[in-house]
Amino acid sequence: TNNDGVYFYPANGLEVIKKLPFHDINSLSHFGKYLVAGTEKNGLVVMDENYRLLQHYPKIQRVLRVVSTVNYCAVASDGVFCFLDADLRLTEVPEYLVIKDVEAIGGDTVLIGTYRNAARISLNDLQHEVIWNNRTTAVWSDVNGNTWLGTLKGVFVKNKATGTVQQLHRPAELKNARITDVREDQQGRMLIATHQEGLVVLQTERWRIVRRSAGDKRYALTDNHCEQILPLRNHVWLQSSRSLNRLRFV
């Protein structure tokens, strides 16, 4: 550089896995000794550690996300809500349709967001509770037990103590944004992926929007259409519609 010496970026070790039975992968999850993949057009796939096909559920429509709990692998898809047990038996919960998101919240309990509501479901006994009666595109439970609800019109938070639901009005870009994912990193930052407004980072009363920019490429995303977030140590992996971004907090 001109003023700051030399920066060294080691190879990141990315490789293309060509052994997969299908390549239209939307989501992956480790489930015990298995690797479970959700696809766009080929249903749900269970593989071993060498990517060999063990089980295939082709009738599950357009799998958006798979997430593992202690004993189950839950599936968000355009069909009914369903999950696998340790013996790879598939169970459907027909009360919930067109699942937009699913997240594990401890033990064998999950949150799901659907085209008409959000619910908490125990996969052990199928006890379930509707917690929000509106279309939900993303769900997350923070460290305080509050439930974050992404919608087509911004983010709402259900307070664990009071049961009240409030919309986040700051920053203004969130108010009418379509929310695609919500995550909390180890430092307590809330990370909110949007359909057109980039990535919103909230920490207490401070917030920042990371977007595509024609200016300095070091501080910009490749695309404002963000899909899924993976916080990892002091980095954030962010899937956009066109590429994969890695953000580092300094």
Short mmCIF file of C-alpha atoms in Angstrom, two decimals:
data_model
loop_
_atom_site.label_atom_id
_atom_site.label_comp_id
_atom_site.label_asym_id
_atom_site.label_seq_id
_atom_site.Cartn_x
_atom_site.Cartn_y
_atom_site.Cartn_z
CA THR A 1 0.00 0.00 0.00
CA ASN A 2 0.95 3.65 -0.23
CA ASN A 3 1.09 4.34 3.50
CA ASP A 4 0.37 1.23 5.52
CA GLY A 5 3.03 -1.28 4.55
CA VAL A 6 2.25 -4.73 3.19
CA TYR A 7 -0.87 -6.78 3.85
CA PHE A 8 -0.82 -10.54 3.41
CA TYR A 9 -4.02 -12.47 2.70
CA PRO A 10 -3.52 -16.25 2.86
CA ALA A 11 -5.40 -18.59 0.55
CA ASN A 12 -8.84 -19.27 1.97
CA GLY A 13 -8.97 -22.94 0.98
CA LEU A 14 -12.24 -22.75 -0.94
CA GLU A 15 -12.89 -25.62 -3.29
CA VAL A 16 -15.75 -26.77 -5.48
CA ILE A 17 -17.27 -30.07 -4.40
CA LYS A 18 -18.10 -31.94 -7.59
CA LYS A 19 -19.25 -35.14 -5.91
CA LEU A 20 -22.69 -33.88 -4.89
CA PRO A 21 -25.67 -35.78 -6.32
CA PHE A 22 -27.33 -32.42 -7.15
CA HIS A 23 -25.86 -28.95 -7.55
CA ASP A 24 -28.86 -26.68 -6.89
CA ILE A 25 -28.02 -26.37 -3.17
CA ASN A 26 -29.85 -23.76 -1.06
CA SER A 27 -28.80 -24.90 2.41
CA LEU A 28 -26.53 -27.38 4.22
CA SER A 29 -26.44 -28.75 7.76
CA HIS A 30 -24.34 -31.30 9.66
CA PHE A 31 -26.72 -33.74 11.33
CA GLY A 32 -24.78 -36.25 13.42
CA LYS A 33 -22.73 -38.30 10.97
CA TYR A 34 -24.75 -37.03 8.01
CA LEU A 35 -24.67 -34.00 5.76
CA VAL A 36 -28.18 -32.81 4.85
CA ALA A 37 -28.68 -30.62 1.79
CA GLY A 38 -31.78 -28.71 0.74
CA THR A 39 -32.13 -28.09 -2.98
CA GLU A 40 -34.07 -25.78 -5.26
CA LYS A 41 -35.68 -28.43 -7.47
CA ASN A 42 -34.53 -31.84 -6.21
CA GLY A 43 -35.94 -32.00 -2.69
CA LEU A 44 -33.98 -33.02 0.41
CA VAL A 45 -30.75 -35.01 0.20
CA VAL A 46 -28.87 -36.91 2.93
CA MET A 47 -25.18 -37.73 2.28
CA ASP A 48 -22.28 -39.28 4.14
CA GLU A 49 -18.99 -37.47 4.82
CA ASN A 50 -17.77 -38.39 1.32
CA TYR A 51 -20.88 -36.83 -0.29
CA ARG A 52 -22.35 -40.20 -1.22
CA LEU A 53 -26.13 -40.20 -1.46
CA LEU A 54 -27.76 -42.10 1.44
CA GLN A 55 -31.34 -40.90 1.33
CA HIS A 56 -33.40 -38.75 -1.03
CA TYR A 57 -36.76 -37.06 -0.43
CA PRO A 58 -37.63 -35.64 -3.87
CA LYS A 59 -41.21 -34.64 -3.03
CA ILE A 60 -40.17 -31.90 -0.61
CA GLN A 61 -40.69 -28.70 -2.58
CA ARG A 62 -37.93 -26.08 -2.86
CA VAL A 63 -35.98 -26.43 0.38
CA LEU A 64 -34.82 -23.02 1.62
CA ARG A 65 -33.06 -23.97 4.87
CA VAL A 66 -32.13 -27.03 6.92
CA VAL A 67 -31.03 -26.76 10.54
CA SER A 68 -30.05 -29.44 13.06
CA THR A 69 -30.99 -29.71 16.73
CA VAL A 70 -29.75 -32.39 19.15
CA ASN A 71 -31.82 -35.22 17.65
CA TYR A 72 -33.53 -33.79 14.59
CA CYS A 73 -32.97 -31.98 11.31
CA ALA A 74 -35.72 -29.45 10.58
CA VAL A 75 -36.61 -28.36 7.06
CA ALA A 76 -37.97 -25.04 5.76
CA SER A 77 -39.52 -25.49 2.33
CA ASP A 78 -42.37 -24.43 0.08
CA GLY A 79 -44.32 -27.48 1.26
CA VAL A 80 -45.38 -28.44 4.79
CA PHE A 81 -43.05 -28.15 7.75
CA CYS A 82 -41.13 -31.42 8.25
CA PHE A 83 -38.12 -32.87 10.04
CA LEU A 84 -35.87 -35.95 10.09
CA ASP A 85 -35.06 -38.01 13.18
CA ALA A 86 -31.78 -39.85 13.85
CA ASP A 87 -33.01 -42.83 11.79
CA LEU A 88 -33.78 -40.49 8.87
CA ARG A 89 -37.53 -40.97 9.24
CA LEU A 90 -39.45 -37.99 7.91
CA THR A 91 -42.29 -36.43 9.95
CA GLU A 92 -44.62 -33.75 8.58
CA VAL A 93 -46.49 -31.13 10.62
CA PRO A 94 -49.40 -30.26 8.30
CA GLU A 95 -50.58 -27.31 10.39
CA TYR A 96 -47.75 -25.21 8.95
CA LEU A 97 -47.29 -24.55 5.24
CA VAL A 98 -44.80 -22.68 3.03
CA ILE A 99 -41.97 -22.39 5.54
CA LYS A 100 -39.71 -19.40 4.92
CA ASP A 101 -37.22 -19.95 7.75
CA VAL A 102 -36.41 -22.34 10.61
CA GLU A 103 -33.98 -21.91 13.51
CA ALA A 104 -33.02 -24.14 16.43
CA ILE A 105 -33.47 -22.39 19.79
CA GLY A 106 -32.16 -25.00 22.22
CA GLY A 107 -32.66 -28.68 22.83
CA ASP A 108 -35.09 -29.97 20.22
CA THR A 109 -37.19 -26.84 19.89
CA VAL A 110 -37.31 -24.73 16.73
CA LEU A 111 -38.75 -21.44 15.56
CA ILE A 112 -40.38 -21.37 12.14
CA GLY A 113 -41.55 -18.51 9.97
CA THR A 114 -44.31 -19.20 7.45
CA TYR A 115 -46.29 -17.31 4.84
CA ARG A 116 -48.95 -16.55 7.46
CA ASN A 117 -47.37 -16.75 10.96
CA ALA A 118 -44.42 -17.65 13.19
CA ALA A 119 -44.47 -20.54 15.65
CA ARG A 120 -42.41 -22.36 18.27
CA ILE A 121 -42.44 -26.17 17.93
CA SER A 122 -41.04 -28.93 20.16
CA LEU A 123 -39.93 -31.74 17.84
CA ASN A 124 -40.02 -34.27 20.69
CA ASP A 125 -43.77 -34.15 21.31
CA LEU A 126 -44.98 -31.80 18.53
CA GLN A 127 -46.30 -29.26 21.04
CA HIS A 128 -46.51 -25.99 19.18
CA GLU A 129 -47.47 -22.38 19.79
CA VAL A 130 -48.18 -19.60 17.32
CA ILE A 131 -46.27 -16.54 18.51
CA TRP A 132 -46.97 -14.06 15.68
CA ASN A 133 -49.92 -13.97 13.29
CA ASN A 134 -48.33 -12.33 10.28
CA ARG A 135 -46.26 -13.44 7.30
CA THR A 136 -42.72 -14.09 8.51
CA THR A 137 -39.66 -14.39 6.27
CA ALA A 138 -36.94 -14.79 8.94
CA VAL A 139 -36.83 -15.82 12.62
CA TRP A 140 -34.20 -15.60 15.36
CA SER A 141 -34.09 -15.85 19.17
CA ASP A 142 -31.44 -13.60 20.73
CA VAL A 143 -29.38 -14.26 23.88
CA ASN A 144 -32.08 -12.60 26.01
CA GLY A 145 -34.83 -14.84 24.63
CA ASN A 146 -36.46 -12.10 22.54
CA THR A 147 -37.79 -13.26 19.17
CA TRP A 148 -36.76 -11.34 16.04
CA LEU A 149 -39.27 -11.55 13.21
CA GLY A 150 -38.29 -10.58 9.69
CA THR A 151 -41.14 -9.62 7.37
CA LEU A 152 -41.77 -8.01 3.99
CA LYS A 153 -42.02 -4.69 5.86
CA GLY A 154 -39.02 -4.65 8.16
CA VAL A 155 -38.13 -6.26 11.49
CA PHE A 156 -40.34 -6.79 14.53
CA VAL A 157 -39.13 -7.92 17.97
CA LYS A 158 -41.27 -9.84 20.45
CA ASN A 159 -40.13 -9.10 24.00
CA LYS A 160 -39.80 -12.26 26.11
CA ALA A 161 -40.72 -10.55 29.38
CA THR A 162 -43.75 -8.55 28.24
CA GLY A 163 -44.92 -10.48 25.19
CA THR A 164 -45.30 -7.22 23.28
CA VAL A 165 -44.21 -6.86 19.65
CA GLN A 166 -42.55 -3.70 18.38
CA GLN A 167 -41.21 -2.75 14.98
CA LEU A 168 -37.65 -1.50 14.59
CA HIS A 169 -37.85 1.99 13.10
CA ARG A 170 -34.12 2.70 12.95
CA PRO A 171 -32.46 2.82 10.58
CA ALA A 172 -35.16 4.08 8.23
CA GLU A 173 -34.02 1.68 5.51
CA LEU A 174 -35.34 -1.22 7.60
CA LYS A 175 -38.91 0.04 7.86
CA ASN A 176 -40.11 -1.26 4.49
CA ALA A 177 -37.32 -3.69 3.65
CA ARG A 178 -37.92 -7.34 2.88
CA ILE A 179 -35.90 -9.28 5.47
CA THR A 180 -34.19 -12.46 4.29
CA ASP A 181 -32.15 -13.44 7.38
CA VAL A 182 -31.45 -12.38 10.98
CA ARG A 183 -28.48 -13.50 13.08
CA GLU A 184 -26.66 -12.53 16.28
CA ASP A 185 -22.86 -12.83 16.47
CA GLN A 186 -20.71 -13.61 19.52
CA GLN A 187 -20.21 -9.92 20.24
CA GLY A 188 -23.95 -9.27 20.51
CA ARG A 189 -24.32 -7.54 17.16
CA MET A 190 -27.59 -8.18 15.34
CA LEU A 191 -27.04 -8.81 11.65
CA ILE A 192 -30.01 -8.29 9.33
CA ALA A 193 -29.92 -9.28 5.67
CA THR A 194 -32.33 -7.51 3.34
CA HIS A 195 -33.60 -8.08 -0.19
CA GLN A 196 -32.47 -4.72 -1.61
CA GLU A 197 -30.92 -2.66 1.20
CA GLY A 198 -27.76 -4.68 1.89
CA LEU A 199 -26.70 -5.77 5.39
CA VAL A 200 -27.78 -3.87 8.50
CA VAL A 201 -25.59 -4.20 11.61
CA LEU A 202 -27.16 -3.21 14.97
CA GLN A 203 -25.28 -2.98 18.27
CA THR A 204 -27.14 -1.38 21.20
CA GLU A 205 -28.05 2.07 19.84
CA ARG A 206 -25.48 2.07 17.06
CA TRP A 207 -26.18 0.84 13.54
CA ARG A 208 -24.48 0.69 10.19
CA ILE A 209 -25.59 -0.30 6.70
CA VAL A 210 -23.17 -2.18 4.46
CA ARG A 211 -24.12 -1.96 0.80
CA ARG A 212 -22.81 -2.19 -2.72
CA SER A 213 -20.87 0.94 -3.61
CA ALA A 214 -19.26 2.42 -6.68
CA GLY A 215 -16.57 3.88 -4.43
CA ASP A 216 -14.09 2.09 -2.15
CA LYS A 217 -14.55 -1.65 -2.82
CA ARG A 218 -12.97 -2.60 0.53
CA TYR A 219 -16.05 -1.44 2.38
CA ALA A 220 -18.75 -2.57 -0.02
CA LEU A 221 -20.78 -5.67 -0.83
CA THR A 222 -20.90 -7.16 -4.29
CA ASP A 223 -24.70 -7.02 -4.23
CA ASN A 224 -27.44 -5.41 -2.11
CA HIS A 225 -29.63 -8.50 -2.42
CA CYS A 226 -28.45 -10.46 0.65
CA GLU A 227 -29.71 -13.97 1.40
CA GLN A 228 -28.06 -15.81 4.31
CA ILE A 229 -25.66 -14.86 7.10
CA LEU A 230 -23.10 -16.98 8.94
CA PRO A 231 -21.26 -15.22 11.81
CA LEU A 232 -17.97 -16.96 12.55
CA ARG A 233 -15.60 -15.56 15.19
CA ASN A 234 -14.91 -11.97 14.11
CA HIS A 235 -16.00 -12.54 10.53
CA VAL A 236 -19.36 -12.65 8.82
CA TRP A 237 -19.97 -14.78 5.74
CA LEU A 238 -22.77 -13.27 3.66
CA GLN A 239 -24.42 -14.94 0.70
CA SER A 240 -25.74 -12.49 -1.86
CA SER A 241 -27.65 -13.22 -5.05
CA ARG A 242 -24.43 -13.16 -7.10
CA SER A 243 -21.53 -14.07 -4.86
CA LEU A 244 -20.14 -14.80 -1.40
CA ASN A 245 -18.87 -11.96 0.77
CA ARG A 246 -16.72 -12.12 3.89
CA LEU A 247 -16.82 -9.15 6.23
CA ARG A 248 -14.33 -8.54 9.01
CA PHE A 249 -15.07 -6.28 11.99
CA VAL A 250 -12.17 -4.05 13.05
#
